[in-house]
């Protein structure tokens, strides 16, 4: 990877992580506080709505936005066409959700679910007003502004939702969190980008982006269904409280997979697309991104597996202890998810969104296995079956990457295998520390310190690869800037 592209990607990844930490990290803290106030049942109710709201947001957000970020020089007509198309879809989708809300409520025999879905669905329309602004920042690889917007949106929404929860509003405090966060985000991102729609709509632009964007949209919808359907099945077969426990474990797992996956996706996609005409250069860039993703993902998820018990007990309490085993299994099943996102990026960057649609179709078909296991055997066997289906989809992703570029599956595996090896070496002793007869908080601190020290030791002594050195140097650079800022403030 040449220096200019390397710097652009490194800065994007750095600020991308800041954005995700500000977004998912702040939200995680807010949800942890709310989990200490509310019950798994109340979180379970919100979990039952997730598939409907997420599909709705995906319909509005994914297809045309993905198409416009892929264009090398999008025009004013392109931006406005996507804006009005997304806004139209959001209104139509809201009306559909409004009408089916009573059916969902009746199916689960939870009367308040009807009004919850109808109110939460408003977030789809509100969010449609900010989609183009997000695309503008993605095209610029400007995640600094996105990070600031995330903080300005999440913090006040979280404070209000916590106040509501403390005053007995229950599940509605969780509804308020989602609605207010999207509302604040729409306002602040519009202010930061200064982008205001004009009365322009191009049928030519619509047709051009629809041919590519429709496949991305279909892929994203299939992905959402295959991911979120588990909450529906668990809710019907195991009860609403179990949905809450499962979703809590899934959210904690998502802190790792989403932070890594979404950052890599948002940063690497425009970078890889911009050099699609130079295949050799693109391959070098992709290989670097793949190995960096593997290093961070394998280490983080292995660590999460090891610290699951004290992590849950310290952050949300004994009432959520039932999610400990769920978190451990989900950590194993998700270990290849960010890498699969990398695969999707390089495939889409080369214009083969038909391949990504095919891959998601395969993944959805495989979802039948864990659903059937859940219905007949329960949630724990279902989670174990996810490891099996994840391994299959991971293999398929590597195969299709090999088809779009000169990078065979075995070469990809050889490139990421060392990171898996060192992650396992770190995980085993850190996991054994969870049996120490001390307070959970003390055990958690010991595990975190030991895990970080062990990882640094491995890569400093045995495998000082370029990817590790870049991450280390970037962290040191950020810490020096923070220290320098503090010194200037004191002086």
Tab-separated table of C-alpha atoms in Angstrom:
chain	number	residue	atom	x	y	z
A	1	UNK	CA	0.000	0.000	0.000
A	2	UNK	CA	1.540	3.380	-1.027
A	3	UNK	CA	2.106	6.082	1.597
A	4	UNK	CA	-0.723	8.414	0.527
A	5	UNK	CA	-3.314	5.661	0.519
A	6	UNK	CA	-1.873	4.209	3.723
A	7	UNK	CA	-2.150	7.561	5.543
A	8	UNK	CA	-5.661	8.131	4.277
A	9	UNK	CA	-6.762	4.670	5.387
A	10	UNK	CA	-4.970	4.889	8.752
A	11	UNK	CA	-6.544	8.236	9.582
A	12	UNK	CA	-9.937	6.973	8.466
A	13	UNK	CA	-9.635	3.856	10.609
A	14	UNK	CA	-8.445	5.876	13.614
A	15	UNK	CA	-11.297	8.349	13.453
A	16	UNK	CA	-13.653	5.555	12.451
A	17	UNK	CA	-12.876	3.803	15.701
A	18	UNK	CA	-13.358	7.073	17.577
A	19	UNK	CA	-16.721	7.485	15.834
A	20	UNK	CA	-17.800	3.947	16.672
A	21	UNK	CA	-16.565	4.223	20.254
A	22	UNK	CA	-18.450	7.489	20.548
A	23	UNK	CA	-21.507	5.880	18.996
A	24	UNK	CA	-21.661	2.239	20.070
A	25	UNK	CA	-19.381	2.822	23.072
A	26	UNK	CA	-21.450	5.645	24.543
A	27	UNK	CA	-24.626	3.745	23.711
A	28	UNK	CA	-23.191	0.664	25.411
A	29	UNK	CA	-22.545	2.659	28.586
A	30	UNK	CA	-26.071	4.066	28.450
A	31	UNK	CA	-27.542	0.602	27.915
A	32	UNK	CA	-25.456	-0.797	30.774
A	33	UNK	CA	-26.888	1.874	33.087
A	34	UNK	CA	-30.398	1.148	31.802
A	35	UNK	CA	-29.837	-2.616	32.265
A	36	UNK	CA	-29.182	-1.937	35.944
A	37	UNK	CA	-32.526	-0.114	36.163
A	38	UNK	CA	-34.748	-2.139	33.832
A	39	UNK	CA	-35.315	-5.892	33.483
A	40	UNK	CA	-34.433	-8.417	30.747
A	41	UNK	CA	-38.167	-8.541	29.939
A	42	UNK	CA	-38.278	-4.834	28.990
A	43	UNK	CA	-35.164	-5.181	26.858
A	44	UNK	CA	-36.752	-8.280	25.349
A	45	UNK	CA	-39.751	-6.283	24.153
A	46	UNK	CA	-37.439	-3.919	22.267
A	47	UNK	CA	-35.606	-6.975	20.934
A	48	UNK	CA	-38.836	-8.234	19.377
A	49	UNK	CA	-39.152	-4.999	17.383
A	50	UNK	CA	-35.556	-4.992	16.144
A	51	UNK	CA	-36.114	-7.046	12.996
A	52	UNK	CA	-38.894	-4.746	11.759
A	53	UNK	CA	-37.083	-1.486	12.513
A	54	UNK	CA	-33.739	-2.745	11.205
A	55	UNK	CA	-35.241	-4.003	7.944
A	56	UNK	CA	-37.009	-0.672	7.525
A	57	UNK	CA	-33.789	1.293	8.122
A	58	UNK	CA	-31.917	-1.020	5.751
A	59	UNK	CA	-34.463	-0.486	2.983
A	60	UNK	CA	-34.064	3.253	3.311
A	61	UNK	CA	-30.326	3.382	3.992
A	62	UNK	CA	-28.478	0.678	2.088
A	63	UNK	CA	-29.033	0.454	-1.645
A	64	UNK	CA	-28.778	3.929	-3.110
A	65	UNK	CA	-26.382	5.164	-0.446
A	66	UNK	CA	-23.999	2.319	-1.280
A	67	UNK	CA	-24.298	3.175	-4.954
A	68	UNK	CA	-23.541	6.866	-4.484
A	69	UNK	CA	-20.502	6.237	-2.257
A	70	UNK	CA	-19.131	3.961	-4.971
A	71	UNK	CA	-19.347	6.685	-7.634
A	72	UNK	CA	-16.033	8.468	-8.115
A	73	UNK	CA	-17.614	11.870	-8.841
A	74	UNK	CA	-21.255	12.012	-7.671
A	75	UNK	CA	-23.157	15.074	-8.906
A	76	UNK	CA	-25.662	17.371	-7.226
A	77	UNK	CA	-28.409	15.545	-9.110
A	78	UNK	CA	-27.179	12.227	-7.741
A	79	UNK	CA	-27.305	13.426	-4.138
A	80	UNK	CA	-30.753	14.950	-4.460
A	81	UNK	CA	-32.143	11.956	-6.329
A	82	UNK	CA	-30.975	9.600	-3.568
A	83	UNK	CA	-32.325	11.930	-0.883
A	84	UNK	CA	-35.855	12.076	-2.294
A	85	UNK	CA	-35.867	8.373	-3.141
A	86	UNK	CA	-34.894	7.455	0.416
A	87	UNK	CA	-37.424	9.869	1.880
A	88	UNK	CA	-40.211	8.385	-0.242
A	89	UNK	CA	-39.255	4.848	0.806
A	90	UNK	CA	-39.187	5.860	4.461
A	91	UNK	CA	-42.772	7.156	4.384
A	92	UNK	CA	-44.058	4.063	2.583
A	93	UNK	CA	-42.238	1.732	4.981
A	94	UNK	CA	-43.555	3.626	8.011
A	95	UNK	CA	-47.139	3.191	6.790
A	96	UNK	CA	-46.561	-0.549	6.324
A	97	UNK	CA	-45.124	-0.921	9.836
A	98	UNK	CA	-47.987	1.143	11.260
A	99	UNK	CA	-50.507	-1.240	9.705
A	100	UNK	CA	-48.814	-4.527	10.713
A	101	UNK	CA	-48.084	-3.420	14.300
A	102	UNK	CA	-51.372	-4.848	15.701
A	103	UNK	CA	-50.641	-8.221	14.079
A	104	UNK	CA	-47.198	-8.421	15.700
A	105	UNK	CA	-48.646	-7.386	19.054
A	106	UNK	CA	-51.336	-10.065	18.813
A	107	UNK	CA	-48.825	-12.753	17.756
A	108	UNK	CA	-46.730	-12.257	20.903
A	109	UNK	CA	-49.735	-11.364	23.094
A	110	UNK	CA	-48.054	-8.147	24.273
A	111	UNK	CA	-50.615	-5.300	23.893
A	112	UNK	CA	-48.118	-2.422	24.280
A	113	UNK	CA	-45.985	-3.805	21.435
A	114	UNK	CA	-48.373	-2.225	18.891
A	115	UNK	CA	-47.823	1.349	20.064
A	116	UNK	CA	-44.095	0.725	20.586
A	117	UNK	CA	-43.615	-0.369	16.955
A	118	UNK	CA	-45.623	2.582	15.679
A	119	UNK	CA	-43.593	5.105	17.650
A	120	UNK	CA	-40.210	3.467	16.973
A	121	UNK	CA	-40.978	3.387	13.250
A	122	UNK	CA	-40.865	7.191	13.203
A	123	UNK	CA	-37.089	6.845	13.490
A	124	UNK	CA	-37.075	5.537	9.907
A	125	UNK	CA	-38.494	8.802	8.530
A	126	UNK	CA	-36.315	10.952	10.799
A	127	UNK	CA	-33.193	9.033	9.783
A	128	UNK	CA	-33.960	9.434	6.080
A	129	UNK	CA	-33.210	13.163	6.373
A	130	UNK	CA	-29.570	12.484	7.324
A	131	UNK	CA	-28.562	9.666	4.966
A	132	UNK	CA	-27.019	11.875	2.287
A	133	UNK	CA	-25.061	13.854	4.875
A	134	UNK	CA	-23.572	10.581	6.137
A	135	UNK	CA	-22.709	9.579	2.567
A	136	UNK	CA	-20.931	12.904	2.015
A	137	UNK	CA	-18.709	12.313	5.051
A	138	UNK	CA	-18.052	8.704	4.018
A	139	UNK	CA	-16.960	9.804	0.533
A	140	UNK	CA	-14.590	12.314	2.139
A	141	UNK	CA	-13.388	9.630	4.588
A	142	UNK	CA	-14.163	12.279	7.236
A	143	UNK	CA	-14.913	10.293	10.365
A	144	UNK	CA	-13.784	13.075	12.681
A	145	UNK	CA	-17.044	14.952	12.101
A	146	UNK	CA	-19.025	11.730	12.369
A	147	UNK	CA	-17.389	11.067	15.743
A	148	UNK	CA	-18.344	14.524	17.001
A	149	UNK	CA	-21.912	14.089	15.749
A	150	UNK	CA	-22.155	10.692	17.453
A	151	UNK	CA	-21.132	12.149	20.805
A	152	UNK	CA	-23.457	15.147	20.489
A	153	UNK	CA	-26.337	12.800	19.585
A	154	UNK	CA	-25.838	9.909	21.984
A	155	UNK	CA	-25.055	11.738	25.222
A	156	UNK	CA	-28.207	13.912	25.540
A	157	UNK	CA	-30.439	11.081	24.256
A	158	UNK	CA	-28.894	8.769	26.855
A	159	UNK	CA	-29.312	11.229	29.719
A	160	UNK	CA	-32.985	11.754	28.900
A	161	UNK	CA	-33.645	7.991	28.596
A	162	UNK	CA	-31.943	7.288	31.957
A	163	UNK	CA	-34.023	10.007	33.621
A	164	UNK	CA	-37.174	8.445	32.133
A	165	UNK	CA	-36.161	4.977	33.347
A	166	UNK	CA	-35.527	6.261	36.884
A	167	UNK	CA	-38.987	7.819	36.861
A	168	UNK	CA	-40.766	4.571	36.011
A	169	UNK	CA	-41.272	4.858	32.239
A	170	UNK	CA	-39.907	1.325	31.732
A	171	UNK	CA	-39.653	0.165	28.129
A	172	UNK	CA	-40.568	3.646	26.855
A	173	UNK	CA	-37.229	4.953	28.090
A	174	UNK	CA	-35.609	2.558	25.585
A	175	UNK	CA	-37.937	3.821	22.843
A	176	UNK	CA	-37.002	7.420	23.702
A	177	UNK	CA	-33.304	6.554	23.480
A	178	UNK	CA	-33.598	5.343	19.884
A	179	UNK	CA	-35.878	8.135	18.661
A	180	UNK	CA	-33.979	10.999	20.293
A	181	UNK	CA	-30.549	9.746	19.231
A	182	UNK	CA	-31.572	9.660	15.554
A	183	UNK	CA	-33.299	13.032	15.833
A	184	UNK	CA	-30.228	14.696	17.373
A	185	UNK	CA	-27.964	12.992	14.833
A	186	UNK	CA	-30.043	14.294	11.925
A	187	UNK	CA	-29.895	17.854	13.270
A	188	UNK	CA	-26.168	17.893	14.059
A	189	UNK	CA	-24.944	16.151	10.898
A	190	UNK	CA	-26.935	18.622	8.785
A	191	UNK	CA	-25.278	21.496	10.628
A	192	UNK	CA	-21.793	19.988	10.190
A	193	UNK	CA	-22.077	19.155	6.469
A	194	UNK	CA	-24.119	22.218	5.441
A	195	UNK	CA	-25.895	20.007	2.891
A	196	UNK	CA	-29.475	21.048	2.172
A	197	UNK	CA	-31.561	19.325	-0.545
A	198	UNK	CA	-32.720	21.262	-3.575
A	199	UNK	CA	-35.680	20.584	-5.827
A	200	UNK	CA	-33.791	18.353	-8.260
A	201	UNK	CA	-34.571	14.769	-9.285
A	202	UNK	CA	-32.931	12.868	-12.149
A	203	UNK	CA	-34.506	9.753	-13.631
A	204	UNK	CA	-31.211	8.998	-15.342
A	205	UNK	CA	-29.373	9.097	-12.031
A	206	UNK	CA	-32.117	6.969	-10.434
A	207	UNK	CA	-31.821	4.235	-13.088
A	208	UNK	CA	-28.030	4.274	-12.993
A	209	UNK	CA	-27.801	3.817	-9.227
A	210	UNK	CA	-30.764	1.454	-8.997
A	211	UNK	CA	-29.011	-1.165	-11.144
A	212	UNK	CA	-26.201	-1.409	-8.597
A	213	UNK	CA	-27.947	-0.237	-5.423
A	214	UNK	CA	-30.902	-2.605	-5.675
A	215	UNK	CA	-28.599	-5.600	-5.297
A	216	UNK	CA	-26.872	-4.039	-2.304
A	217	UNK	CA	-30.288	-3.337	-0.800
A	218	UNK	CA	-31.474	-6.893	-1.365
A	219	UNK	CA	-28.228	-8.192	0.124
A	220	UNK	CA	-28.593	-5.998	3.194
A	221	UNK	CA	-32.217	-7.030	3.753
A	222	UNK	CA	-31.344	-10.708	3.530
A	223	UNK	CA	-28.504	-10.078	5.972
A	224	UNK	CA	-30.826	-8.354	8.449
A	225	UNK	CA	-33.452	-11.088	8.239
A	226	UNK	CA	-30.908	-13.862	8.746
A	227	UNK	CA	-29.467	-12.006	11.752
A	228	UNK	CA	-32.536	-10.584	13.477
A	229	UNK	CA	-34.922	-13.487	12.964
A	230	UNK	CA	-33.375	-15.279	15.936
A	231	UNK	CA	-34.999	-12.808	18.342
A	232	UNK	CA	-38.412	-13.601	16.856
A	233	UNK	CA	-37.896	-17.347	17.146
A	234	UNK	CA	-36.430	-17.133	20.659
A	235	UNK	CA	-39.263	-14.846	21.747
A	236	UNK	CA	-41.903	-17.335	20.615
A	237	UNK	CA	-40.180	-20.500	21.871
A	238	UNK	CA	-38.304	-19.305	24.985
A	239	UNK	CA	-40.088	-16.164	26.160
A	240	UNK	CA	-39.474	-12.411	26.140
A	241	UNK	CA	-36.993	-12.424	29.042
A	242	UNK	CA	-34.766	-14.880	27.170
A	243	UNK	CA	-34.834	-12.512	24.200
A	244	UNK	CA	-33.553	-9.815	26.556
A	245	UNK	CA	-30.698	-12.043	27.782
A	246	UNK	CA	-29.803	-13.082	24.240
A	247	UNK	CA	-29.890	-9.502	22.951
A	248	UNK	CA	-27.723	-8.313	25.834
A	249	UNK	CA	-25.072	-10.935	24.952
A	250	UNK	CA	-25.432	-10.082	21.262
A	251	UNK	CA	-25.001	-6.347	21.968
A	252	UNK	CA	-21.833	-6.969	23.953
A	253	UNK	CA	-20.508	-9.152	21.136
A	254	UNK	CA	-21.508	-6.408	18.720
A	255	UNK	CA	-19.311	-3.928	20.570
A	256	UNK	CA	-16.402	-5.814	19.051
A	257	UNK	CA	-17.757	-6.996	15.697
A	258	UNK	CA	-19.639	-3.795	14.845
A	259	UNK	CA	-16.871	-1.454	15.942
A	260	UNK	CA	-14.349	-3.350	13.854
A	261	UNK	CA	-16.620	-4.365	10.986
A	262	UNK	CA	-18.331	-1.031	10.415
A	263	UNK	CA	-15.100	0.952	10.649
A	264	UNK	CA	-13.379	-1.339	8.156
A	265	UNK	CA	-16.432	-1.232	5.901
A	266	UNK	CA	-16.820	2.545	5.882
A	267	UNK	CA	-13.116	3.259	5.516
A	268	UNK	CA	-11.972	0.510	3.173
A	269	UNK	CA	-14.882	0.576	0.724
A	270	UNK	CA	-14.263	4.057	-0.744
A	271	UNK	CA	-10.492	3.437	-0.649
A	272	UNK	CA	-10.720	0.094	-2.465
A	273	UNK	CA	-13.277	1.438	-4.940
A	274	UNK	CA	-11.031	4.420	-5.775
A	275	UNK	CA	-8.208	2.114	-6.936
A	276	UNK	CA	-10.304	-0.552	-8.659
A	277	UNK	CA	-8.556	0.215	-11.979
A	278	UNK	CA	-5.177	-0.877	-10.551
A	279	UNK	CA	-5.690	-4.500	-9.497
A	280	UNK	CA	-2.191	-5.079	-8.110
A	281	UNK	CA	-2.345	-1.981	-5.965
A	282	UNK	CA	-5.845	-2.899	-4.850
A	283	UNK	CA	-4.711	-6.386	-3.864
A	284	UNK	CA	-1.892	-4.999	-1.709
A	285	UNK	CA	-4.297	-2.594	-0.018
A	286	UNK	CA	-6.892	-5.308	0.560
A	287	UNK	CA	-4.360	-7.756	1.976
A	288	UNK	CA	-3.223	-5.132	4.470
A	289	UNK	CA	-6.821	-4.387	5.480
A	290	UNK	CA	-7.642	-8.094	5.787
A	291	UNK	CA	-4.664	-8.830	8.043
A	292	UNK	CA	-5.292	-5.755	10.197
A	293	UNK	CA	-8.925	-6.778	10.611
A	294	UNK	CA	-7.936	-10.327	11.553
A	295	UNK	CA	-5.431	-9.125	14.150
A	296	UNK	CA	-7.934	-6.840	15.877
A	297	UNK	CA	-10.926	-9.191	15.554
A	298	UNK	CA	-9.314	-12.438	16.686
A	299	UNK	CA	-7.603	-10.769	19.650
A	300	UNK	CA	-10.716	-8.870	20.760
A	301	UNK	CA	-13.202	-11.735	20.482
A	302	UNK	CA	-10.845	-14.236	22.097
A	303	UNK	CA	-10.458	-11.764	24.935
A	304	UNK	CA	-14.219	-11.259	25.199
A	305	UNK	CA	-14.705	-15.034	25.417
A	306	UNK	CA	-12.175	-15.216	28.240
A	307	UNK	CA	-13.628	-12.385	30.371
A	308	UNK	CA	-17.344	-13.050	29.745
A	309	UNK	CA	-18.318	-14.020	33.310
A	310	UNK	CA	-16.802	-11.127	35.308
A	311	UNK	CA	-17.646	-8.777	32.421
A	312	UNK	CA	-21.376	-9.525	32.652
A	313	UNK	CA	-21.506	-9.623	36.459
A	314	UNK	CA	-19.654	-6.335	36.875
A	315	UNK	CA	-21.444	-4.355	34.170
A	316	UNK	CA	-25.089	-5.464	34.442
A	317	UNK	CA	-25.320	-7.641	37.552
A	318	UNK	CA	-26.429	-11.120	38.545
A	319	UNK	CA	-29.901	-10.639	37.032
A	320	UNK	CA	-28.198	-10.988	33.630
A	321	UNK	CA	-26.008	-13.990	34.527
A	322	UNK	CA	-28.017	-16.133	32.100
A	323	UNK	CA	-26.346	-14.288	29.206
A	324	UNK	CA	-22.779	-15.342	30.150
A	325	UNK	CA	-22.843	-18.620	28.238
A	326	UNK	CA	-24.644	-16.918	25.343
A	327	UNK	CA	-21.861	-14.335	25.122
A	328	UNK	CA	-19.122	-16.965	25.069
A	329	UNK	CA	-20.715	-18.922	22.232
A	330	UNK	CA	-21.592	-15.792	20.249
A	331	UNK	CA	-17.976	-14.642	20.533
A	332	UNK	CA	-16.871	-17.858	18.826
A	333	UNK	CA	-19.554	-17.748	16.152
A	334	UNK	CA	-18.785	-14.121	15.247
A	335	UNK	CA	-15.018	-14.401	14.998
A	336	UNK	CA	-15.089	-14.237	11.188
A	337	UNK	CA	-17.817	-11.586	10.812
A	338	UNK	CA	-15.581	-8.508	10.310
A	339	UNK	CA	-13.466	-10.493	7.862
A	340	UNK	CA	-16.603	-11.352	5.898
A	341	UNK	CA	-17.377	-7.623	5.802
A	342	UNK	CA	-13.906	-7.106	4.296
A	343	UNK	CA	-14.717	-9.729	1.684
A	344	UNK	CA	-17.979	-7.989	0.823
A	345	UNK	CA	-16.170	-4.676	0.452
A	346	UNK	CA	-13.624	-5.900	-2.066
A	347	UNK	CA	-16.332	-7.729	-4.023
A	348	UNK	CA	-18.583	-4.643	-4.168
A	349	UNK	CA	-15.636	-2.334	-4.867
A	350	UNK	CA	-15.067	-4.352	-8.050
A	351	UNK	CA	-18.695	-3.993	-9.080
A	352	UNK	CA	-19.762	-7.572	-8.273
A	353	UNK	CA	-22.710	-6.842	-6.002
A	354	UNK	CA	-24.316	-9.935	-7.587
A	355	UNK	CA	-21.734	-12.012	-5.727
A	356	UNK	CA	-22.562	-10.367	-2.398
A	357	UNK	CA	-26.250	-10.981	-3.011
A	358	UNK	CA	-25.459	-14.622	-3.769
A	359	UNK	CA	-23.418	-14.921	-0.567
A	360	UNK	CA	-26.195	-13.452	1.554
A	361	UNK	CA	-28.664	-15.819	-0.076
A	362	UNK	CA	-26.470	-18.755	0.921
A	363	UNK	CA	-26.156	-17.370	4.455
A	364	UNK	CA	-29.913	-16.954	4.739
A	365	UNK	CA	-30.488	-20.495	3.549
A	366	UNK	CA	-28.053	-21.745	6.201
A	367	UNK	CA	-30.045	-19.814	8.828
A	368	UNK	CA	-32.688	-22.543	8.563
A	369	UNK	CA	-30.330	-24.829	10.510
A	370	UNK	CA	-30.072	-22.774	13.761
A	371	UNK	CA	-33.773	-21.840	13.582
A	372	UNK	CA	-34.752	-25.503	13.409
A	373	UNK	CA	-32.320	-26.344	16.204
A	374	UNK	CA	-33.828	-23.581	18.379
A	375	UNK	CA	-37.395	-24.795	17.820
A	376	UNK	CA	-36.621	-28.435	18.632
A	377	UNK	CA	-33.691	-28.252	21.059
A	378	UNK	CA	-33.546	-24.753	22.564
A	379	UNK	CA	-31.394	-21.637	22.461
A	380	UNK	CA	-28.005	-23.045	23.592
A	381	UNK	CA	-27.805	-25.761	20.869
A	382	UNK	CA	-28.941	-23.085	18.419
A	383	UNK	CA	-25.997	-20.854	19.384
A	384	UNK	CA	-23.536	-23.715	18.927
A	385	UNK	CA	-24.983	-24.403	15.477
A	386	UNK	CA	-24.184	-20.784	14.551
A	387	UNK	CA	-20.475	-21.641	14.791
A	388	UNK	CA	-20.958	-24.312	12.126
A	389	UNK	CA	-22.940	-22.091	9.738
A	390	UNK	CA	-20.518	-19.208	10.269
A	391	UNK	CA	-17.587	-21.412	9.227
A	392	UNK	CA	-19.380	-22.314	5.984
A	393	UNK	CA	-20.212	-18.708	5.072
A	394	UNK	CA	-16.640	-17.652	5.911
A	395	UNK	CA	-15.282	-20.252	3.471
A	396	UNK	CA	-17.686	-19.114	0.755
A	397	UNK	CA	-16.613	-15.486	1.217
A	398	UNK	CA	-12.962	-16.384	0.758
A	399	UNK	CA	-13.855	-18.314	-2.384
A	400	UNK	CA	-15.660	-15.370	-4.006
A	401	UNK	CA	-12.851	-12.959	-3.123
A	402	UNK	CA	-10.569	-15.337	-5.015
A	403	UNK	CA	-12.872	-15.027	-8.014
A	404	UNK	CA	-12.740	-11.228	-8.219
A	405	UNK	CA	-8.997	-10.890	-7.681
A	406	UNK	CA	-5.790	-12.921	-7.759
A	407	UNK	CA	-5.917	-13.901	-4.079
A	408	UNK	CA	-6.789	-17.609	-3.593
A	409	UNK	CA	-8.629	-18.749	-0.417
A	410	UNK	CA	-5.612	-20.665	0.914
A	411	UNK	CA	-3.425	-17.568	0.571
A	412	UNK	CA	-5.993	-15.564	2.522
A	413	UNK	CA	-6.100	-18.209	5.278
A	414	UNK	CA	-2.304	-18.325	5.501
A	415	UNK	CA	-2.228	-14.546	5.885
A	416	UNK	CA	-4.644	-14.474	8.839
A	417	UNK	CA	-3.775	-17.773	10.564
A	418	UNK	CA	-0.931	-16.366	12.737
A	419	UNK	CA	-3.331	-13.897	14.341
A	420	UNK	CA	-5.745	-16.688	15.265
A	421	UNK	CA	-2.897	-18.696	16.783
A	422	UNK	CA	-1.746	-15.846	19.042
A	423	UNK	CA	-5.336	-15.009	19.998
A	424	UNK	CA	-5.868	-18.576	21.250
A	425	UNK	CA	-2.551	-18.496	23.137
A	426	UNK	CA	-3.715	-15.328	24.899
A	427	UNK	CA	-7.267	-16.557	25.539
A	428	UNK	CA	-6.451	-19.758	27.464
A	429	UNK	CA	-4.530	-18.293	30.437
A	430	UNK	CA	-6.835	-15.230	30.604
A	431	UNK	CA	-9.888	-17.512	30.756
A	432	UNK	CA	-8.338	-19.577	33.561
A	433	UNK	CA	-7.952	-16.398	35.604
A	434	UNK	CA	-11.774	-16.163	35.778
A	435	UNK	CA	-11.664	-18.948	38.383
A	436	UNK	CA	-9.749	-16.761	40.851
A	437	UNK	CA	-11.669	-16.559	44.182
A	438	UNK	CA	-11.861	-12.754	44.196
A	439	UNK	CA	-14.501	-10.114	43.561
A	440	UNK	CA	-15.642	-10.038	39.920
A	441	UNK	CA	-14.360	-6.477	39.418
A	442	UNK	CA	-10.885	-7.422	40.656
A	443	UNK	CA	-10.809	-10.528	38.459
A	444	UNK	CA	-11.898	-8.501	35.416
A	445	UNK	CA	-9.131	-5.937	35.925
A	446	UNK	CA	-6.504	-8.697	36.310
A	447	UNK	CA	-7.739	-10.428	33.136
A	448	UNK	CA	-7.703	-7.229	31.076
A	449	UNK	CA	-4.212	-6.195	32.177
A	450	UNK	CA	-2.801	-9.693	31.703
A	451	UNK	CA	-4.485	-10.137	28.306
A	452	UNK	CA	-3.161	-6.836	26.935
A	453	UNK	CA	0.347	-7.495	28.301
A	454	UNK	CA	0.404	-11.007	26.869
A	455	UNK	CA	-0.733	-9.814	23.430
A	456	UNK	CA	1.923	-7.082	23.312
A	457	UNK	CA	4.549	-9.600	24.404
A	458	UNK	CA	3.611	-12.058	21.642
A	459	UNK	CA	3.739	-9.466	18.859
A	460	UNK	CA	6.791	-7.600	20.110
A	461	UNK	CA	8.913	-10.737	20.499
A	462	UNK	CA	7.546	-13.472	18.229
A	463	UNK	CA	5.643	-11.815	15.370
A	464	UNK	CA	6.337	-8.099	14.915
A	465	UNK	CA	4.369	-7.811	11.693
A	466	UNK	CA	3.676	-4.595	9.803
A	467	UNK	CA	0.003	-4.570	10.828
A	468	UNK	CA	0.823	-4.735	14.540
A	469	UNK	CA	3.503	-2.045	14.255
A	470	UNK	CA	1.093	0.295	12.421
A	471	UNK	CA	-1.592	-0.156	15.085
A	472	UNK	CA	0.939	0.295	17.891
A	473	UNK	CA	2.397	3.426	16.320
A	474	UNK	CA	-1.049	4.895	15.663
A	475	UNK	CA	-2.082	4.358	19.301
A	476	UNK	CA	1.189	5.892	20.532
A	477	UNK	CA	0.668	8.863	18.197
A	478	UNK	CA	-2.868	9.445	19.510
A	479	UNK	CA	-1.691	9.196	23.135
A	480	UNK	CA	1.099	11.707	22.454
A	481	UNK	CA	-1.367	14.141	20.907
A	482	UNK	CA	-3.659	13.789	23.925
A	483	UNK	CA	-0.708	14.300	26.278
A	484	UNK	CA	0.458	17.308	24.276
A	485	UNK	CA	-3.025	18.828	24.400
A	486	UNK	CA	-3.177	18.374	28.179
A	487	UNK	CA	0.248	20.003	28.599
A	488	UNK	CA	-0.843	23.010	26.544
A	489	UNK	CA	-4.014	23.364	28.616
A	490	UNK	CA	-2.057	23.298	31.873
A	491	UNK	CA	0.388	25.888	30.606
